[in-house]
PDB file of C-alpha atoms in Angstrom:
ATOM      1  CA  UNK A  17      -0.004  -0.002   0.002  1.00 73.00           C
ATOM      2  CA  UNK A  18       1.343   3.424  -0.885  1.00 83.00           C
ATOM      3  CA  UNK A  19       1.675   6.207   1.669  1.00 84.00           C
ATOM      4  CA  UNK A  20      -1.119   8.230   0.069  1.00 85.00           C
ATOM      5  CA  UNK A  21      -3.544   5.287   0.131  1.00 88.00           C
ATOM      6  CA  UNK A  22      -2.637   4.435   3.741  1.00 90.00           C
ATOM      7  CA  UNK A  23      -3.224   8.021   4.809  1.00 91.00           C
ATOM      8  CA  UNK A  24      -6.636   8.116   3.114  1.00 92.00           C
ATOM      9  CA  UNK A  25      -7.836   4.830   4.577  1.00 92.00           C
ATOM     10  CA  UNK A  26      -6.588   5.733   8.059  1.00 94.00           C
ATOM     11  CA  UNK A  27      -8.292   9.136   8.000  1.00 94.00           C
ATOM     12  CA  UNK A  28     -11.473   7.685   6.483  1.00 94.00           C
ATOM     13  CA  UNK A  29     -11.731   5.103   9.234  1.00 95.00           C
ATOM     14  CA  UNK A  30     -11.073   7.671  12.008  1.00 95.00           C
ATOM     15  CA  UNK A  31     -13.638  10.046  10.519  1.00 95.00           C
ATOM     16  CA  UNK A  32     -16.295   7.364  10.023  1.00 94.00           C
ATOM     17  CA  UNK A  33     -15.878   5.808  13.461  1.00 95.00           C
ATOM     18  CA  UNK A  34     -15.981   9.135  15.262  1.00 95.00           C
ATOM     19  CA  UNK A  35     -18.913  10.275  13.065  1.00 94.00           C
ATOM     20  CA  UNK A  36     -20.816   7.104  13.981  1.00 93.00           C
ATOM     21  CA  UNK A  37     -20.000   7.691  17.669  1.00 93.00           C
ATOM     22  CA  UNK A  38     -21.626  11.174  17.477  1.00 92.00           C
ATOM     23  CA  UNK A  39     -25.012   9.659  16.818  1.00 90.00           C
ATOM     24  CA  UNK A  40     -24.606   6.449  18.832  1.00 89.00           C
ATOM     25  CA  UNK A  41     -23.244   7.635  22.178  1.00 87.00           C
ATOM     26  CA  UNK A  42     -25.988   8.664  24.569  1.00 84.00           C
ATOM     27  CA  UNK A  43     -23.942  11.143  26.599  1.00 85.00           C
ATOM     28  CA  UNK A  44     -23.995  14.521  24.718  1.00 86.00           C
ATOM     29  CA  UNK A  45     -20.528  15.540  25.974  1.00 87.00           C
ATOM     30  CA  UNK A  46     -18.986  12.397  24.435  1.00 89.00           C
ATOM     31  CA  UNK A  47     -20.936  13.114  21.228  1.00 90.00           C
ATOM     32  CA  UNK A  48     -19.468  16.577  21.040  1.00 91.00           C
ATOM     33  CA  UNK A  49     -15.918  15.362  21.639  1.00 92.00           C
ATOM     34  CA  UNK A  50     -16.407  12.745  18.869  1.00 94.00           C
ATOM     35  CA  UNK A  51     -17.690  15.521  16.624  1.00 93.00           C
ATOM     36  CA  UNK A  52     -14.506  17.468  17.301  1.00 93.00           C
ATOM     37  CA  UNK A  53     -12.495  14.369  16.329  1.00 94.00           C
ATOM     38  CA  UNK A  54     -14.525  14.122  13.112  1.00 95.00           C
ATOM     39  CA  UNK A  55     -13.766  17.781  12.278  1.00 94.00           C
ATOM     40  CA  UNK A  56     -10.049  17.179  12.790  1.00 95.00           C
ATOM     41  CA  UNK A  57     -10.211  14.078  10.558  1.00 95.00           C
ATOM     42  CA  UNK A  58     -11.991  16.058   7.809  1.00 95.00           C
ATOM     43  CA  UNK A  59      -9.425  18.813   8.137  1.00 95.00           C
ATOM     44  CA  UNK A  60      -6.659  16.247   7.547  1.00 95.00           C
ATOM     45  CA  UNK A  61      -8.604  14.924   4.551  1.00 94.00           C
ATOM     46  CA  UNK A  62      -8.613  18.496   3.162  1.00 94.00           C
ATOM     47  CA  UNK A  63      -4.780  18.466   3.457  1.00 92.00           C
ATOM     48  CA  UNK A  64      -4.686  15.238   1.414  1.00 92.00           C
ATOM     49  CA  UNK A  65      -6.804  17.069  -1.205  1.00 90.00           C
ATOM     50  CA  UNK A  66      -4.253  19.940  -1.365  1.00 88.00           C
ATOM     51  CA  UNK A  67      -6.687  22.456   0.221  1.00 89.00           C
ATOM     52  CA  UNK A  68      -4.216  23.684   2.883  1.00 90.00           C
ATOM     53  CA  UNK A  69      -5.853  27.007   3.650  1.00 90.00           C
ATOM     54  CA  UNK A  70      -9.358  25.495   3.973  1.00 92.00           C
ATOM     55  CA  UNK A  71      -7.889  22.825   6.302  1.00 93.00           C
ATOM     56  CA  UNK A  72      -6.522  25.572   8.576  1.00 93.00           C
ATOM     57  CA  UNK A  73      -9.872  27.425   8.518  1.00 92.00           C
ATOM     58  CA  UNK A  74     -11.669  24.152   9.272  1.00 92.00           C
ATOM     59  CA  UNK A  75      -9.450  23.581  12.335  1.00 93.00           C
ATOM     60  CA  UNK A  76      -9.819  27.113  13.650  1.00 92.00           C
ATOM     61  CA  UNK A  77     -13.521  27.729  12.906  1.00 89.00           C
ATOM     62  CA  UNK A  78     -15.040  24.256  13.397  1.00 88.00           C
ATOM     63  CA  UNK A  79     -12.748  22.302  15.705  1.00 87.00           C
ATOM     64  CA  UNK A  80     -11.959  25.494  17.630  1.00 88.00           C
ATOM     65  CA  UNK A  81     -14.804  27.954  17.766  1.00 88.00           C
ATOM     66  CA  UNK A  82     -17.959  25.964  16.990  1.00 89.00           C
ATOM     67  CA  UNK A  83     -17.022  22.987  19.140  1.00 89.00           C
ATOM     68  CA  UNK A  84     -16.105  25.195  22.104  1.00 88.00           C
ATOM     69  CA  UNK A  85     -19.560  26.800  21.706  1.00 88.00           C
ATOM     70  CA  UNK A  86     -21.258  23.357  21.775  1.00 89.00           C
ATOM     71  CA  UNK A  87     -19.268  22.113  24.792  1.00 88.00           C
ATOM     72  CA  UNK A  88     -19.909  25.332  26.716  1.00 87.00           C
ATOM     73  CA  UNK A  89     -23.644  25.138  26.081  1.00 87.00           C
ATOM     74  CA  UNK A  90     -23.691  21.472  27.166  1.00 85.00           C
ATOM     75  CA  UNK A  91     -21.908  22.442  30.368  1.00 85.00           C
ATOM     76  CA  UNK A  92     -24.420  25.251  30.903  1.00 81.00           C
ATOM     77  CA  UNK A  93     -27.271  22.676  30.825  1.00 78.00           C
ATOM     78  CA  UNK A  94     -25.694  20.226  33.254  1.00 70.00           C
ATOM     79  CA  UNK A  95     -27.152  17.208  31.435  1.00 68.00           C
ATOM     80  CA  UNK A  96     -27.221  13.702  32.786  1.00 66.00           C
ATOM     81  CA  UNK A  97     -26.777  10.631  30.627  1.00 60.00           C
ATOM     82  CA  UNK A  98     -29.747  10.301  28.294  1.00 62.00           C
ATOM     83  CA  UNK A  99     -31.527   7.060  29.017  1.00 64.00           C
ATOM     84  CA  UNK A 100     -33.949   7.431  26.103  1.00 65.00           C
ATOM     85  CA  UNK A 101     -31.497   8.842  23.583  1.00 64.00           C
ATOM     86  CA  UNK A 102     -33.413   7.768  20.511  1.00 70.00           C
ATOM     87  CA  UNK A 103     -36.857   8.967  19.432  1.00 65.00           C
ATOM     88  CA  UNK A 104     -39.986   6.922  19.157  1.00 65.00           C
ATOM     89  CA  UNK A 105     -42.156   9.029  16.904  1.00 66.00           C
ATOM     90  CA  UNK A 106     -44.865   8.125  14.416  1.00 68.00           C
ATOM     91  CA  UNK A 107     -42.343   6.077  12.387  1.00 70.00           C
ATOM     92  CA  UNK A 108     -40.284   3.472  14.187  1.00 74.00           C
ATOM     93  CA  UNK A 109     -36.482   3.586  14.242  1.00 73.00           C
ATOM     94  CA  UNK A 110     -36.279   0.645  11.817  1.00 80.00           C
ATOM     95  CA  UNK A 111     -38.247   2.521   9.166  1.00 82.00           C
ATOM     96  CA  UNK A 112     -36.008   5.574   9.560  1.00 79.00           C
ATOM     97  CA  UNK A 113     -32.807   3.544   9.375  1.00 82.00           C
ATOM     98  CA  UNK A 114     -34.138   1.670   6.330  1.00 85.00           C
ATOM     99  CA  UNK A 115     -34.969   4.942   4.541  1.00 84.00           C
ATOM    100  CA  UNK A 116     -31.531   6.377   5.323  1.00 83.00           C
ATOM    101  CA  UNK A 117     -29.979   3.147   4.091  1.00 84.00           C
ATOM    102  CA  UNK A 118     -31.982   3.319   0.856  1.00 86.00           C
ATOM    103  CA  UNK A 119     -30.945   6.910   0.266  1.00 84.00           C
ATOM    104  CA  UNK A 120     -27.321   5.932   0.980  1.00 81.00           C
ATOM    105  CA  UNK A 121     -27.532   3.168  -1.626  1.00 83.00           C
ATOM    106  CA  UNK A 122     -29.071   5.587  -4.123  1.00 83.00           C
ATOM    107  CA  UNK A 123     -26.372   8.281  -3.556  1.00 81.00           C
ATOM    108  CA  UNK A 124     -23.465   5.809  -3.676  1.00 80.00           C
ATOM    109  CA  UNK A 125     -24.905   4.206  -6.839  1.00 81.00           C
ATOM    110  CA  UNK A 126     -25.317   7.598  -8.480  1.00 80.00           C
ATOM    111  CA  UNK A 127     -21.741   8.473  -7.560  1.00 77.00           C
ATOM    112  CA  UNK A 128     -20.410   5.175  -8.931  1.00 75.00           C
ATOM    113  CA  UNK A 129     -22.246   5.758 -12.199  1.00 76.00           C
ATOM    114  CA  UNK A 130     -21.368   9.444 -12.654  1.00 73.00           C
ATOM    115  CA  UNK A 131     -17.690   9.201 -11.734  1.00 69.00           C
ATOM    116  CA  UNK A 132     -16.987   7.224 -14.949  1.00 66.00           C
ATOM    117  CA  UNK A 133     -17.848  10.424 -16.830  1.00 60.00           C
ATOM    118  CA  UNK A 134     -15.574  12.590 -14.697  1.00 58.00           C
ATOM    119  CA  UNK A 135     -12.438  10.421 -14.885  1.00 58.00           C
ATOM    120  CA  UNK A 136     -11.511  11.692 -18.313  1.00 52.00           C
ATOM    121  CA  UNK A 137     -11.249  15.303 -17.246  1.00 51.00           C
ATOM    122  CA  UNK A 138      -8.964  14.762 -14.255  1.00 51.00           C
ATOM    123  CA  UNK A 139      -5.683  14.229 -16.096  1.00 47.00           C
ATOM    124  CA  UNK A 140      -4.491  17.814 -16.194  1.00 47.00           C
ATOM    125  CA  UNK A 141      -4.969  19.485 -12.872  1.00 51.00           C
ATOM    126  CA  UNK A 142      -4.091  23.145 -12.067  1.00 49.00           C
ATOM    127  CA  UNK A 143      -5.015  22.930  -8.375  1.00 51.00           C
ATOM    128  CA  UNK A 144      -2.626  20.089  -7.596  1.00 52.00           C
ATOM    129  CA  UNK A 145       0.093  21.721  -9.744  1.00 51.00           C
ATOM    130  CA  UNK A 146       0.601  24.814  -7.554  1.00 58.00           C
ATOM    131  CA  UNK A 147       1.975  24.998  -4.037  1.00 65.00           C
ATOM    132  CA  UNK A 148      -0.241  25.889  -1.110  1.00 69.00           C
ATOM    133  CA  UNK A 149       0.721  29.571  -1.315  1.00 78.00           C
ATOM    134  CA  UNK A 150      -0.347  29.865  -4.938  1.00 81.00           C
ATOM    135  CA  UNK A 151      -3.700  28.256  -4.244  1.00 83.00           C
ATOM    136  CA  UNK A 152      -4.352  30.591  -1.326  1.00 85.00           C
ATOM    137  CA  UNK A 153      -3.434  33.613  -3.423  1.00 87.00           C
ATOM    138  CA  UNK A 154      -5.754  32.498  -6.230  1.00 87.00           C
ATOM    139  CA  UNK A 155      -8.494  31.836  -3.639  1.00 87.00           C
ATOM    140  CA  UNK A 156      -8.221  35.399  -2.291  1.00 88.00           C
ATOM    141  CA  UNK A 157      -8.340  36.820  -5.836  1.00 89.00           C
ATOM    142  CA  UNK A 158     -11.532  34.879  -6.682  1.00 89.00           C
ATOM    143  CA  UNK A 159     -13.133  35.702  -3.336  1.00 89.00           C
ATOM    144  CA  UNK A 160     -12.664  39.457  -3.790  1.00 91.00           C
ATOM    145  CA  UNK A 161     -13.545  39.611  -7.489  1.00 91.00           C
ATOM    146  CA  UNK A 162     -15.941  36.911  -8.703  1.00 89.00           C
ATOM    147  CA  UNK A 163     -17.684  36.247  -5.377  1.00 91.00           C
ATOM    148  CA  UNK A 164     -17.525  39.779  -3.887  1.00 93.00           C
ATOM    149  CA  UNK A 165     -21.321  40.076  -3.564  1.00 93.00           C
ATOM    150  CA  UNK A 166     -21.581  36.776  -1.756  1.00 92.00           C
ATOM    151  CA  UNK A 167     -18.776  37.886   0.526  1.00 92.00           C
ATOM    152  CA  UNK A 168     -20.614  41.164   1.352  1.00 94.00           C
ATOM    153  CA  UNK A 169     -23.873  39.243   1.909  1.00 93.00           C
ATOM    154  CA  UNK A 170     -22.057  37.019   4.401  1.00 93.00           C
ATOM    155  CA  UNK A 171     -20.941  40.107   6.303  1.00 92.00           C
ATOM    156  CA  UNK A 172     -24.524  41.312   6.509  1.00 94.00           C
ATOM    157  CA  UNK A 173     -25.661  37.800   7.551  1.00 92.00           C
ATOM    158  CA  UNK A 174     -23.114  37.690  10.383  1.00 91.00           C
ATOM    159  CA  UNK A 175     -24.324  41.079  11.655  1.00 93.00           C
ATOM    160  CA  UNK A 176     -27.941  39.900  11.594  1.00 92.00           C
ATOM    161  CA  UNK A 177     -26.938  36.687  13.433  1.00 91.00           C
ATOM    162  CA  UNK A 178     -25.091  38.617  16.128  1.00 89.00           C
ATOM    163  CA  UNK A 179     -28.107  40.891  16.699  1.00 90.00           C
ATOM    164  CA  UNK A 180     -30.497  37.879  16.577  1.00 87.00           C
ATOM    165  CA  UNK A 181     -28.517  35.821  19.057  1.00 85.00           C
ATOM    166  CA  UNK A 182     -28.361  38.740  21.511  1.00 85.00           C
ATOM    167  CA  UNK A 183     -32.117  39.335  21.073  1.00 85.00           C
ATOM    168  CA  UNK A 184     -32.850  35.630  21.710  1.00 79.00           C
ATOM    169  CA  UNK A 185     -30.661  35.586  24.783  1.00 74.00           C
ATOM    170  CA  UNK A 186     -32.325  38.718  26.231  1.00 76.00           C
ATOM    171  CA  UNK A 187     -35.920  37.664  25.474  1.00 70.00           C
ATOM    172  CA  UNK A 188     -38.189  35.938  27.963  1.00 64.00           C
ATOM    173  CA  UNK A 189     -36.780  32.538  28.860  1.00 54.00           C
ATOM    174  CA  UNK A 190     -33.282  33.572  27.725  1.00 53.00           C
ATOM    175  CA  UNK A 191     -30.109  33.697  29.766  1.00 56.00           C
ATOM    176  CA  UNK A 192     -30.820  37.180  31.198  1.00 57.00           C
ATOM    177  CA  UNK A 193     -33.769  37.271  33.581  1.00 55.00           C
ATOM    178  CA  UNK A 194     -35.795  40.480  33.772  1.00 50.00           C
TER     179      UNK A 194
ATOM    180  CA  UNK B  24      -7.926  -9.871  -4.893  1.00 54.00           C
ATOM    181  CA  UNK B  25      -7.987  -6.654  -6.886  1.00 62.00           C
ATOM    182  CA  UNK B  26      -5.773  -4.175  -5.032  1.00 69.00           C
ATOM    183  CA  UNK B  27      -6.429  -1.370  -7.515  1.00 73.00           C
ATOM    184  CA  UNK B  28      -9.350  -0.131  -5.442  1.00 73.00           C
ATOM    185  CA  UNK B  29      -7.199   0.049  -2.277  1.00 75.00           C
ATOM    186  CA  UNK B  30      -4.115   1.615  -3.777  1.00 76.00           C
ATOM    187  CA  UNK B  31      -5.497   4.156  -6.251  1.00 77.00           C
ATOM    188  CA  UNK B  32      -7.370   6.753  -4.206  1.00 81.00           C
ATOM    189  CA  UNK B  33      -9.599   8.767  -6.506  1.00 81.00           C
ATOM    190  CA  UNK B  34     -12.628  11.014  -6.504  1.00 84.00           C
ATOM    191  CA  UNK B  35     -14.983   8.089  -5.893  1.00 84.00           C
ATOM    192  CA  UNK B  36     -13.385   7.276  -2.532  1.00 87.00           C
ATOM    193  CA  UNK B  37     -13.864  10.801  -1.247  1.00 90.00           C
ATOM    194  CA  UNK B  38     -17.425  10.984  -2.565  1.00 89.00           C
ATOM    195  CA  UNK B  39     -18.448   7.707  -0.973  1.00 88.00           C
ATOM    196  CA  UNK B  40     -16.869   8.762   2.324  1.00 92.00           C
ATOM    197  CA  UNK B  41     -18.772  12.074   2.206  1.00 93.00           C
ATOM    198  CA  UNK B  42     -21.994  10.271   1.348  1.00 90.00           C
ATOM    199  CA  UNK B  43     -21.587   7.912   4.299  1.00 90.00           C
ATOM    200  CA  UNK B  44     -20.897  10.906   6.642  1.00 93.00           C
ATOM    201  CA  UNK B  45     -23.992  12.656   5.289  1.00 92.00           C
ATOM    202  CA  UNK B  46     -26.109   9.580   5.937  1.00 91.00           C
ATOM    203  CA  UNK B  47     -24.797   9.411   9.526  1.00 92.00           C
ATOM    204  CA  UNK B  48     -25.768  13.050  10.098  1.00 93.00           C
ATOM    205  CA  UNK B  49     -29.199  12.404   8.618  1.00 91.00           C
ATOM    206  CA  UNK B  50     -29.719   9.303  10.769  1.00 90.00           C
ATOM    207  CA  UNK B  51     -28.719  11.419  13.793  1.00 90.00           C
ATOM    208  CA  UNK B  52     -31.310  14.081  12.939  1.00 89.00           C
ATOM    209  CA  UNK B  53     -34.018  11.464  12.460  1.00 87.00           C
ATOM    210  CA  UNK B  54     -33.220   9.261  15.456  1.00 86.00           C
ATOM    211  CA  UNK B  55     -31.872  11.351  18.342  1.00 85.00           C
ATOM    212  CA  UNK B  56     -34.013  13.184  20.905  1.00 81.00           C
ATOM    213  CA  UNK B  57     -31.497  15.658  22.329  1.00 85.00           C
ATOM    214  CA  UNK B  58     -31.680  19.065  20.600  1.00 87.00           C
ATOM    215  CA  UNK B  59     -27.913  19.650  20.941  1.00 89.00           C
ATOM    216  CA  UNK B  60     -27.111  16.316  19.328  1.00 90.00           C
ATOM    217  CA  UNK B  61     -29.540  17.236  16.520  1.00 90.00           C
ATOM    218  CA  UNK B  62     -27.555  20.423  15.900  1.00 92.00           C
ATOM    219  CA  UNK B  63     -24.310  18.401  15.960  1.00 93.00           C
ATOM    220  CA  UNK B  64     -25.736  16.021  13.375  1.00 94.00           C
ATOM    221  CA  UNK B  65     -26.530  18.991  11.111  1.00 94.00           C
ATOM    222  CA  UNK B  66     -22.890  20.082  11.449  1.00 93.00           C
ATOM    223  CA  UNK B  67     -21.852  16.554  10.439  1.00 94.00           C
ATOM    224  CA  UNK B  68     -23.940  16.827   7.256  1.00 94.00           C
ATOM    225  CA  UNK B  69     -22.496  20.284   6.418  1.00 94.00           C
ATOM    226  CA  UNK B  70     -18.966  18.897   6.889  1.00 94.00           C
ATOM    227  CA  UNK B  71     -19.583  16.033   4.554  1.00 94.00           C
ATOM    228  CA  UNK B  72     -20.829  18.478   1.903  1.00 94.00           C
ATOM    229  CA  UNK B  73     -17.654  20.506   2.415  1.00 95.00           C
ATOM    230  CA  UNK B  74     -15.610  17.393   1.788  1.00 94.00           C
ATOM    231  CA  UNK B  75     -17.540  16.773  -1.453  1.00 93.00           C
ATOM    232  CA  UNK B  76     -16.881  20.354  -2.609  1.00 93.00           C
ATOM    233  CA  UNK B  77     -13.138  20.123  -1.958  1.00 93.00           C
ATOM    234  CA  UNK B  78     -12.886  16.694  -3.632  1.00 91.00           C
ATOM    235  CA  UNK B  79     -14.645  17.951  -6.776  1.00 89.00           C
ATOM    236  CA  UNK B  80     -12.558  21.102  -6.664  1.00 89.00           C
ATOM    237  CA  UNK B  81      -9.340  19.066  -6.770  1.00 87.00           C
ATOM    238  CA  UNK B  82     -10.367  16.515  -9.361  1.00 84.00           C
ATOM    239  CA  UNK B  83     -11.963  19.015 -11.750  1.00 84.00           C
ATOM    240  CA  UNK B  84      -9.089  21.514 -11.217  1.00 82.00           C
ATOM    241  CA  UNK B  85     -11.196  24.585 -10.294  1.00 84.00           C
ATOM    242  CA  UNK B  86     -11.084  26.689  -7.167  1.00 87.00           C
ATOM    243  CA  UNK B  87     -14.787  27.641  -6.899  1.00 88.00           C
ATOM    244  CA  UNK B  88     -15.495  24.752  -4.543  1.00 90.00           C
ATOM    245  CA  UNK B  89     -13.172  26.287  -1.985  1.00 91.00           C
ATOM    246  CA  UNK B  90     -15.209  29.482  -2.017  1.00 92.00           C
ATOM    247  CA  UNK B  91     -18.410  27.479  -1.536  1.00 92.00           C
ATOM    248  CA  UNK B  92     -16.762  25.839   1.490  1.00 93.00           C
ATOM    249  CA  UNK B  93     -16.123  29.291   2.930  1.00 91.00           C
ATOM    250  CA  UNK B  94     -19.768  30.169   2.506  1.00 93.00           C
ATOM    251  CA  UNK B  95     -20.968  26.906   4.029  1.00 93.00           C
ATOM    252  CA  UNK B  96     -18.650  27.363   7.022  1.00 92.00           C
ATOM    253  CA  UNK B  97     -20.004  30.861   7.641  1.00 91.00           C
ATOM    254  CA  UNK B  98     -23.602  29.677   7.414  1.00 91.00           C
ATOM    255  CA  UNK B  99     -22.777  26.743   9.749  1.00 91.00           C
ATOM    256  CA  UNK B 100     -21.244  29.039  12.355  1.00 89.00           C
ATOM    257  CA  UNK B 101     -24.251  31.336  12.117  1.00 90.00           C
ATOM    258  CA  UNK B 102     -26.634  28.387  12.403  1.00 90.00           C
ATOM    259  CA  UNK B 103     -24.754  27.062  15.443  1.00 90.00           C
ATOM    260  CA  UNK B 104     -24.927  30.453  17.163  1.00 88.00           C
ATOM    261  CA  UNK B 105     -28.683  30.881  16.610  1.00 89.00           C
ATOM    262  CA  UNK B 106     -29.507  27.217  17.208  1.00 89.00           C
ATOM    263  CA  UNK B 107     -27.646  27.146  20.521  1.00 88.00           C
ATOM    264  CA  UNK B 108     -29.263  30.436  21.546  1.00 86.00           C
ATOM    265  CA  UNK B 109     -32.647  28.849  20.860  1.00 84.00           C
ATOM    266  CA  UNK B 110     -31.633  25.715  22.758  1.00 85.00           C
ATOM    267  CA  UNK B 111     -30.596  27.816  25.804  1.00 83.00           C
ATOM    268  CA  UNK B 112     -33.874  29.732  25.544  1.00 81.00           C
ATOM    269  CA  UNK B 113     -35.915  26.468  25.375  1.00 80.00           C
ATOM    270  CA  UNK B 114     -33.957  24.925  28.238  1.00 81.00           C
ATOM    271  CA  UNK B 115     -34.600  27.961  30.459  1.00 80.00           C
ATOM    272  CA  UNK B 116     -38.294  27.784  29.785  1.00 77.00           C
ATOM    273  CA  UNK B 117     -39.013  24.015  29.919  1.00 77.00           C
ATOM    274  CA  UNK B 118     -35.884  22.810  31.797  1.00 77.00           C
ATOM    275  CA  UNK B 119     -35.505  20.076  29.171  1.00 75.00           C
ATOM    276  CA  UNK B 120     -33.634  19.575  25.875  1.00 76.00           C
ATOM    277  CA  UNK B 121     -35.534  16.519  24.717  1.00 77.00           C
ATOM    278  CA  UNK B 122     -37.446  17.302  21.519  1.00 77.00           C
ATOM    279  CA  UNK B 123     -40.361  15.084  22.647  1.00 72.00           C
ATOM    280  CA  UNK B 124     -41.300  17.829  25.123  1.00 73.00           C
ATOM    281  CA  UNK B 125     -41.717  20.681  22.612  1.00 72.00           C
ATOM    282  CA  UNK B 126     -44.792  19.824  20.679  1.00 69.00           C
ATOM    283  CA  UNK B 127     -46.207  23.316  20.553  1.00 68.00           C
ATOM    284  CA  UNK B 128     -45.208  23.843  16.925  1.00 65.00           C
ATOM    285  CA  UNK B 129     -46.805  20.584  15.754  1.00 62.00           C
ATOM    286  CA  UNK B 130     -49.522  21.097  13.157  1.00 56.00           C
TER     287      UNK B 130
END
């Protein structure tokens, strides 16, 4: 087995096992720690795909900021172990798992069929050709030219989110009692 | 045994991995009762989509997927902030984070 292949399989197994643990462990704090592990695994997979800058952002934003937010909120709630971790709604768990499995089969089948069409285009590859610095430079140039309106919209969105989160926290039932 | 599949890592491998992660997130949303775990499952799905974007970006040789990942990450951070604020608000009011207890929005 080559080093590249070994790296991929190792990271894939780590990511899948920790992703499965997120939904199977009944204690939410363990779920969140497993989710952090999944984020780190995906970040390493980004490195194997030559997306160095995105991998760094993934580590800082997801594995750092978002996971700290989750863990802090869980600690705020002081939750015990969930005895009934799984729902019993109108549809039973078996039906839900079966439908997810069917969708998984459909998606994987569609991928397997469509990838044959893509294989021809992948011979010449500008993203893999450059070093990490060149990719990051090109990324910044696209972000501030082609996608400048999306970028501005994201700024507005973040402002709205900040105001909305504060409004939610201050409203009745929020963290600040009146 | 055909070792081609094991040794030559291509786009298919990344896509199947991302599809499996997406299904895990979806199963989590459908099966779990804890609101926080539901939010975490949504993050799992968003991450798998990011992986798909980056994989396509590499194998098609274009950078636009990277930009989409930026956008998805921003939306995910915003969603986590508002979702957790809602969860805190719900917990303060009902003293419970189990979705079975909030049936007020059911039609």
